[in-house]
Amino acid sequence: DAQLGVPGGRIVEGIDVSGAAKRALRWALDEARRRKASVDVVHAWRPPYLGARPFGPSGMDVDAIEARTRAEFDRIVDREVTGQQPGPVERIVVRGGAARAILDASAGADLVVLGSRGLGGFEGLLLGSVSHHAAHHVRCPLVVVR
């Protein structure tokens, strides 16, 4: 693993569609250019909960939902990634919880970058649940972007 300030290494950035996450992506990509590092951009999603059978709707097309999710994720990343990235930008889409996806992806990373708040929770909180969880559990430096 690269040490902070040493060229190379791997940065993990967690993204959703919030403004803070998009600013965090820009920050992570800029930092990767400075370090000559690769970036793993991680997006976690869950199928919508529609209730249990026999009372809830059935026939939800989870594959179609995942395809739409990946397409939106790609649009967000494509807007920010330029041909100037020195290392690869890996796109990781995970079905499941965001906190677990970030922790799993951060194994062996040199830096984790997250937006301060995603779309859930309470407006007034400085940290959202994912960035709060990461602050307590990642094993490398963490940058939280507002």
mmCIF file with all atom_site columns, C-alpha atoms in Angstrom:
data_model
loop_
_atom_site.group_PDB
_atom_site.id
_atom_site.type_symbol
_atom_site.label_atom_id
_atom_site.label_alt_id
_atom_site.label_comp_id
_atom_site.label_asym_id
_atom_site.label_entity_id
_atom_site.label_seq_id
_atom_site.pdbx_PDB_ins_code
_atom_site.Cartn_x
_atom_site.Cartn_y
_atom_site.Cartn_z
_atom_site.occupancy
_atom_site.B_iso_or_equiv
_atom_site.pdbx_formal_charge
_atom_site.auth_seq_id
_atom_site.auth_comp_id
_atom_site.auth_asym_id
_atom_site.auth_atom_id
_atom_site.pdbx_PDB_model_num
ATOM 1   C CA . ASP A 1 1   ? 0.000   0.000   0.000   1.00 0.00 ? 1   ASP A CA 1
ATOM 2   C CA . ALA A 1 2   ? 1.115   3.507   -0.746  1.00 0.00 ? 2   ALA A CA 1
ATOM 3   C CA . GLN A 1 3   ? 1.536   5.889   2.138   1.00 0.00 ? 3   GLN A CA 1
ATOM 4   C CA . LEU A 1 4   ? -0.094  9.297   2.156   1.00 0.00 ? 4   LEU A CA 1
ATOM 5   C CA . GLY A 1 5   ? 1.840   11.617  -0.118  1.00 0.00 ? 5   GLY A CA 1
ATOM 6   C CA . VAL A 1 6   ? 3.569   8.761   -1.956  1.00 0.00 ? 6   VAL A CA 1
ATOM 7   C CA . PRO A 1 7   ? 2.565   8.293   -5.618  1.00 0.00 ? 7   PRO A CA 1
ATOM 8   C CA . GLY A 1 8   ? 0.213   5.457   -6.372  1.00 0.00 ? 8   GLY A CA 1
ATOM 9   C CA . GLY A 1 9   ? -2.222  3.741   -4.134  1.00 0.00 ? 9   GLY A CA 1
ATOM 10  C CA . ARG A 1 10  ? -5.962  3.324   -4.190  1.00 0.00 ? 10  ARG A CA 1
ATOM 11  C CA . ILE A 1 11  ? -8.729  5.718   -3.204  1.00 0.00 ? 11  ILE A CA 1
ATOM 12  C CA . VAL A 1 12  ? -12.257 4.465   -2.498  1.00 0.00 ? 12  VAL A CA 1
ATOM 13  C CA . GLU A 1 13  ? -15.123 6.913   -3.013  1.00 0.00 ? 13  GLU A CA 1
ATOM 14  C CA . GLY A 1 14  ? -18.724 6.190   -2.132  1.00 0.00 ? 14  GLY A CA 1
ATOM 15  C CA . ILE A 1 15  ? -21.382 7.812   -4.273  1.00 0.00 ? 15  ILE A CA 1
ATOM 16  C CA . ASP A 1 16  ? -25.109 8.306   -4.421  1.00 0.00 ? 16  ASP A CA 1
ATOM 17  C CA . VAL A 1 17  ? -27.037 11.036  -6.219  1.00 0.00 ? 17  VAL A CA 1
ATOM 18  C CA . SER A 1 18  ? -26.630 13.658  -3.466  1.00 0.00 ? 18  SER A CA 1
ATOM 19  C CA . GLY A 1 19  ? -24.715 16.870  -4.029  1.00 0.00 ? 19  GLY A CA 1
ATOM 20  C CA . ALA A 1 20  ? -22.233 16.056  -1.260  1.00 0.00 ? 20  ALA A CA 1
ATOM 21  C CA . ALA A 1 21  ? -21.400 12.702  -2.871  1.00 0.00 ? 21  ALA A CA 1
ATOM 22  C CA . LYS A 1 22  ? -20.816 14.350  -6.256  1.00 0.00 ? 22  LYS A CA 1
ATOM 23  C CA . ARG A 1 23  ? -18.497 16.923  -4.624  1.00 0.00 ? 23  ARG A CA 1
ATOM 24  C CA . ALA A 1 24  ? -16.720 14.029  -2.870  1.00 0.00 ? 24  ALA A CA 1
ATOM 25  C CA . LEU A 1 25  ? -16.241 12.296  -6.231  1.00 0.00 ? 25  LEU A CA 1
ATOM 26  C CA . ARG A 1 26  ? -14.648 15.435  -7.712  1.00 0.00 ? 26  ARG A CA 1
ATOM 27  C CA . TRP A 1 27  ? -12.406 15.732  -4.638  1.00 0.00 ? 27  TRP A CA 1
ATOM 28  C CA . ALA A 1 28  ? -11.371 12.049  -4.851  1.00 0.00 ? 28  ALA A CA 1
ATOM 29  C CA . LEU A 1 29  ? -10.560 12.315  -8.573  1.00 0.00 ? 29  LEU A CA 1
ATOM 30  C CA . ASP A 1 30  ? -8.483  15.476  -8.000  1.00 0.00 ? 30  ASP A CA 1
ATOM 31  C CA . GLU A 1 31  ? -6.634  13.770  -5.157  1.00 0.00 ? 31  GLU A CA 1
ATOM 32  C CA . ALA A 1 32  ? -6.032  10.692  -7.337  1.00 0.00 ? 32  ALA A CA 1
ATOM 33  C CA . ARG A 1 33  ? -4.440  12.914  -9.999  1.00 0.00 ? 33  ARG A CA 1
ATOM 34  C CA . ARG A 1 34  ? -2.139  14.437  -7.368  1.00 0.00 ? 34  ARG A CA 1
ATOM 35  C CA . ARG A 1 35  ? -1.171  11.023  -5.992  1.00 0.00 ? 35  ARG A CA 1
ATOM 36  C CA . LYS A 1 36  ? -1.198  9.200   -9.329  1.00 0.00 ? 36  LYS A CA 1
ATOM 37  C CA . ALA A 1 37  ? -3.640  6.794   -7.676  1.00 0.00 ? 37  ALA A CA 1
ATOM 38  C CA . SER A 1 38  ? -6.474  4.604   -8.871  1.00 0.00 ? 38  SER A CA 1
ATOM 39  C CA . VAL A 1 39  ? -10.042 5.249   -7.720  1.00 0.00 ? 39  VAL A CA 1
ATOM 40  C CA . ASP A 1 40  ? -12.753 2.748   -6.868  1.00 0.00 ? 40  ASP A CA 1
ATOM 41  C CA . VAL A 1 41  ? -16.149 4.467   -7.077  1.00 0.00 ? 41  VAL A CA 1
ATOM 42  C CA . VAL A 1 42  ? -18.680 2.472   -5.060  1.00 0.00 ? 42  VAL A CA 1
ATOM 43  C CA . HIS A 1 43  ? -22.454 2.730   -5.290  1.00 0.00 ? 43  HIS A CA 1
ATOM 44  C CA . ALA A 1 44  ? -24.771 0.564   -3.198  1.00 0.00 ? 44  ALA A CA 1
ATOM 45  C CA . TRP A 1 45  ? -28.462 0.138   -3.880  1.00 0.00 ? 45  TRP A CA 1
ATOM 46  C CA . ARG A 1 46  ? -31.397 -1.821  -2.552  1.00 0.00 ? 46  ARG A CA 1
ATOM 47  C CA . PRO A 1 47  ? -34.541 -2.899  -4.368  1.00 0.00 ? 47  PRO A CA 1
ATOM 48  C CA . PRO A 1 48  ? -37.554 -0.912  -3.153  1.00 0.00 ? 48  PRO A CA 1
ATOM 49  C CA . TYR A 1 49  ? -39.534 -2.579  -0.414  1.00 0.00 ? 49  TYR A CA 1
ATOM 50  C CA . LEU A 1 50  ? -43.023 -3.178  -1.725  1.00 0.00 ? 50  LEU A CA 1
ATOM 51  C CA . GLY A 1 51  ? -44.499 -5.316  1.023   1.00 0.00 ? 51  GLY A CA 1
ATOM 52  C CA . ALA A 1 52  ? -44.758 -9.040  1.505   1.00 0.00 ? 52  ALA A CA 1
ATOM 53  C CA . ARG A 1 53  ? -46.882 -11.367 -0.578  1.00 0.00 ? 53  ARG A CA 1
ATOM 54  C CA . PRO A 1 54  ? -49.788 -11.920 -0.765  1.00 0.00 ? 54  PRO A CA 1
ATOM 55  C CA . PHE A 1 55  ? -50.543 -8.307  0.203   1.00 0.00 ? 55  PHE A CA 1
ATOM 56  C CA . GLY A 1 56  ? -47.772 -6.453  -1.648  1.00 0.00 ? 56  GLY A CA 1
ATOM 57  C CA . PRO A 1 57  ? -47.207 -6.114  -5.389  1.00 0.00 ? 57  PRO A CA 1
ATOM 58  C CA . SER A 1 58  ? -45.438 -8.995  -7.044  1.00 0.00 ? 58  SER A CA 1
ATOM 59  C CA . GLY A 1 59  ? -43.466 -9.290  -10.231 1.00 0.00 ? 59  GLY A CA 1
ATOM 60  C CA . MET A 1 60  ? -40.957 -6.521  -9.489  1.00 0.00 ? 60  MET A CA 1
ATOM 61  C CA . ASP A 1 61  ? -38.238 -6.623  -12.170 1.00 0.00 ? 61  ASP A CA 1
ATOM 62  C CA . VAL A 1 62  ? -35.126 -6.312  -9.991  1.00 0.00 ? 62  VAL A CA 1
ATOM 63  C CA . ASP A 1 63  ? -32.827 -6.727  -13.010 1.00 0.00 ? 63  ASP A CA 1
ATOM 64  C CA . ALA A 1 64  ? -34.455 -3.724  -14.716 1.00 0.00 ? 64  ALA A CA 1
ATOM 65  C CA . ILE A 1 65  ? -34.129 -1.672  -11.532 1.00 0.00 ? 65  ILE A CA 1
ATOM 66  C CA . GLU A 1 66  ? -30.465 -2.625  -11.282 1.00 0.00 ? 66  GLU A CA 1
ATOM 67  C CA . ALA A 1 67  ? -29.894 -1.697  -14.942 1.00 0.00 ? 67  ALA A CA 1
ATOM 68  C CA . ARG A 1 68  ? -31.441 1.752   -14.371 1.00 0.00 ? 68  ARG A CA 1
ATOM 69  C CA . THR A 1 69  ? -29.375 2.169   -11.220 1.00 0.00 ? 69  THR A CA 1
ATOM 70  C CA . ARG A 1 70  ? -26.154 1.298   -13.072 1.00 0.00 ? 70  ARG A CA 1
ATOM 71  C CA . ALA A 1 71  ? -27.040 3.667   -15.929 1.00 0.00 ? 71  ALA A CA 1
ATOM 72  C CA . GLU A 1 72  ? -27.585 6.595   -13.529 1.00 0.00 ? 72  GLU A CA 1
ATOM 73  C CA . PHE A 1 73  ? -24.370 5.717   -11.670 1.00 0.00 ? 73  PHE A CA 1
ATOM 74  C CA . ASP A 1 74  ? -22.456 5.670   -14.969 1.00 0.00 ? 74  ASP A CA 1
ATOM 75  C CA . ARG A 1 75  ? -23.892 9.076   -15.972 1.00 0.00 ? 75  ARG A CA 1
ATOM 76  C CA . ILE A 1 76  ? -22.759 10.625  -12.691 1.00 0.00 ? 76  ILE A CA 1
ATOM 77  C CA . VAL A 1 77  ? -19.249 9.161   -12.925 1.00 0.00 ? 77  VAL A CA 1
ATOM 78  C CA . ASP A 1 78  ? -18.914 9.940   -16.656 1.00 0.00 ? 78  ASP A CA 1
ATOM 79  C CA . ARG A 1 79  ? -19.595 13.635  -15.957 1.00 0.00 ? 79  ARG A CA 1
ATOM 80  C CA . GLU A 1 80  ? -16.598 13.831  -13.612 1.00 0.00 ? 80  GLU A CA 1
ATOM 81  C CA . VAL A 1 81  ? -14.006 11.411  -14.985 1.00 0.00 ? 81  VAL A CA 1
ATOM 82  C CA . THR A 1 82  ? -11.680 12.988  -17.507 1.00 0.00 ? 82  THR A CA 1
ATOM 83  C CA . GLY A 1 83  ? -8.963  11.437  -19.622 1.00 0.00 ? 83  GLY A CA 1
ATOM 84  C CA . GLN A 1 84  ? -6.498  12.957  -17.149 1.00 0.00 ? 84  GLN A CA 1
ATOM 85  C CA . GLN A 1 85  ? -6.817  10.231  -14.514 1.00 0.00 ? 85  GLN A CA 1
ATOM 86  C CA . PRO A 1 86  ? -3.403  8.598   -14.068 1.00 0.00 ? 86  PRO A CA 1
ATOM 87  C CA . GLY A 1 87  ? -4.826  5.324   -12.786 1.00 0.00 ? 87  GLY A CA 1
ATOM 88  C CA . PRO A 1 88  ? -7.930  3.317   -13.495 1.00 0.00 ? 88  PRO A CA 1
ATOM 89  C CA . VAL A 1 89  ? -11.358 4.384   -12.243 1.00 0.00 ? 89  VAL A CA 1
ATOM 90  C CA . GLU A 1 90  ? -13.129 1.196   -11.214 1.00 0.00 ? 90  GLU A CA 1
ATOM 91  C CA . ARG A 1 91  ? -16.924 1.315   -10.974 1.00 0.00 ? 91  ARG A CA 1
ATOM 92  C CA . ILE A 1 92  ? -18.395 -0.951  -8.325  1.00 0.00 ? 92  ILE A CA 1
ATOM 93  C CA . VAL A 1 93  ? -22.163 -1.382  -7.972  1.00 0.00 ? 93  VAL A CA 1
ATOM 94  C CA . VAL A 1 94  ? -23.325 -3.454  -5.021  1.00 0.00 ? 94  VAL A CA 1
ATOM 95  C CA . ARG A 1 95  ? -26.824 -4.610  -4.121  1.00 0.00 ? 95  ARG A CA 1
ATOM 96  C CA . GLY A 1 96  ? -27.038 -4.059  -0.384  1.00 0.00 ? 96  GLY A CA 1
ATOM 97  C CA . GLY A 1 97  ? -26.214 -1.531  2.287   1.00 0.00 ? 97  GLY A CA 1
ATOM 98  C CA . ALA A 1 98  ? -23.924 1.396   1.543   1.00 0.00 ? 98  ALA A CA 1
ATOM 99  C CA . ALA A 1 99  ? -21.940 1.217   4.803   1.00 0.00 ? 99  ALA A CA 1
ATOM 100 C CA . ARG A 1 100 ? -21.055 -2.461  4.254   1.00 0.00 ? 100 ARG A CA 1
ATOM 101 C CA . ALA A 1 101 ? -20.181 -1.825  0.590   1.00 0.00 ? 101 ALA A CA 1
ATOM 102 C CA . ILE A 1 102 ? -17.782 0.993   1.569   1.00 0.00 ? 102 ILE A CA 1
ATOM 103 C CA . LEU A 1 103 ? -16.153 -1.060  4.320   1.00 0.00 ? 103 LEU A CA 1
ATOM 104 C CA . ASP A 1 104 ? -15.699 -4.047  2.015   1.00 0.00 ? 104 ASP A CA 1
ATOM 105 C CA . ALA A 1 105 ? -14.236 -1.899  -0.782  1.00 0.00 ? 105 ALA A CA 1
ATOM 106 C CA . SER A 1 106 ? -11.938 -0.051  1.611   1.00 0.00 ? 106 SER A CA 1
ATOM 107 C CA . ALA A 1 107 ? -9.943  -3.171  2.549   1.00 0.00 ? 107 ALA A CA 1
ATOM 108 C CA . GLY A 1 108 ? -6.366  -2.328  1.593   1.00 0.00 ? 108 GLY A CA 1
ATOM 109 C CA . ALA A 1 109 ? -7.268  1.185   0.416   1.00 0.00 ? 109 ALA A CA 1
ATOM 110 C CA . ASP A 1 110 ? -5.081  4.184   1.160   1.00 0.00 ? 110 ASP A CA 1
ATOM 111 C CA . LEU A 1 111 ? -7.940  6.655   1.520   1.00 0.00 ? 111 LEU A CA 1
ATOM 112 C CA . VAL A 1 112 ? -11.741 6.663   1.657   1.00 0.00 ? 112 VAL A CA 1
ATOM 113 C CA . VAL A 1 113 ? -13.697 9.720   0.484   1.00 0.00 ? 113 VAL A CA 1
ATOM 114 C CA . LEU A 1 114 ? -17.399 10.214  1.229   1.00 0.00 ? 114 LEU A CA 1
ATOM 115 C CA . GLY A 1 115 ? -19.948 12.973  1.074   1.00 0.00 ? 115 GLY A CA 1
ATOM 116 C CA . SER A 1 116 ? -21.025 14.259  4.456   1.00 0.00 ? 116 SER A CA 1
ATOM 117 C CA . ARG A 1 117 ? -24.664 13.255  3.969   1.00 0.00 ? 117 ARG A CA 1
ATOM 118 C CA . GLY A 1 118 ? -26.611 11.191  1.514   1.00 0.00 ? 118 GLY A CA 1
ATOM 119 C CA . LEU A 1 119 ? -30.300 11.409  0.779   1.00 0.00 ? 119 LEU A CA 1
ATOM 120 C CA . GLY A 1 120 ? -31.681 9.756   3.900   1.00 0.00 ? 120 GLY A CA 1
ATOM 121 C CA . GLY A 1 121 ? -31.814 10.762  7.519   1.00 0.00 ? 121 GLY A CA 1
ATOM 122 C CA . PHE A 1 122 ? -32.296 14.175  9.054   1.00 0.00 ? 122 PHE A CA 1
ATOM 123 C CA . GLU A 1 123 ? -31.419 17.400  7.231   1.00 0.00 ? 123 GLU A CA 1
ATOM 124 C CA . GLY A 1 124 ? -29.558 19.018  10.142  1.00 0.00 ? 124 GLY A CA 1
ATOM 125 C CA . LEU A 1 125 ? -27.020 16.275  10.749  1.00 0.00 ? 125 LEU A CA 1
ATOM 126 C CA . LEU A 1 126 ? -23.400 17.008  9.862   1.00 0.00 ? 126 LEU A CA 1
ATOM 127 C CA . LEU A 1 127 ? -22.693 13.341  9.063   1.00 0.00 ? 127 LEU A CA 1
ATOM 128 C CA . GLY A 1 128 ? -25.085 10.885  7.519   1.00 0.00 ? 128 GLY A CA 1
ATOM 129 C CA . SER A 1 129 ? -25.300 7.312   8.754   1.00 0.00 ? 129 SER A CA 1
ATOM 130 C CA . VAL A 1 130 ? -22.856 5.933   6.151   1.00 0.00 ? 130 VAL A CA 1
ATOM 131 C CA . SER A 1 131 ? -20.133 8.540   6.735   1.00 0.00 ? 131 SER A CA 1
ATOM 132 C CA . HIS A 1 132 ? -20.652 8.202   10.502  1.00 0.00 ? 132 HIS A CA 1
ATOM 133 C CA . HIS A 1 133 ? -20.295 4.406   10.284  1.00 0.00 ? 133 HIS A CA 1
ATOM 134 C CA . ALA A 1 134 ? -17.207 4.729   8.075   1.00 0.00 ? 134 ALA A CA 1
ATOM 135 C CA . ALA A 1 135 ? -15.623 7.197   10.505  1.00 0.00 ? 135 ALA A CA 1
ATOM 136 C CA . HIS A 1 136 ? -15.752 4.503   13.171  1.00 0.00 ? 136 HIS A CA 1
ATOM 137 C CA . HIS A 1 137 ? -14.818 1.463   11.104  1.00 0.00 ? 137 HIS A CA 1
ATOM 138 C CA . VAL A 1 138 ? -12.550 2.139   8.102   1.00 0.00 ? 138 VAL A CA 1
ATOM 139 C CA . ARG A 1 139 ? -8.925  1.201   8.655   1.00 0.00 ? 139 ARG A CA 1
ATOM 140 C CA . CYS A 1 140 ? -7.377  4.000   6.602   1.00 0.00 ? 140 CYS A CA 1
ATOM 141 C CA . PRO A 1 141 ? -7.678  7.785   6.495   1.00 0.00 ? 141 PRO A CA 1
ATOM 142 C CA . LEU A 1 142 ? -11.176 9.104   5.733   1.00 0.00 ? 142 LEU A CA 1
ATOM 143 C CA . VAL A 1 143 ? -12.071 12.411  4.085   1.00 0.00 ? 143 VAL A CA 1
ATOM 144 C CA . VAL A 1 144 ? -15.634 13.628  4.441   1.00 0.00 ? 144 VAL A CA 1
ATOM 145 C CA . VAL A 1 145 ? -16.621 16.316  1.933   1.00 0.00 ? 145 VAL A CA 1
ATOM 146 C CA . ARG A 1 146 ? -19.481 18.723  2.628   1.00 0.00 ? 146 ARG A CA 1
#
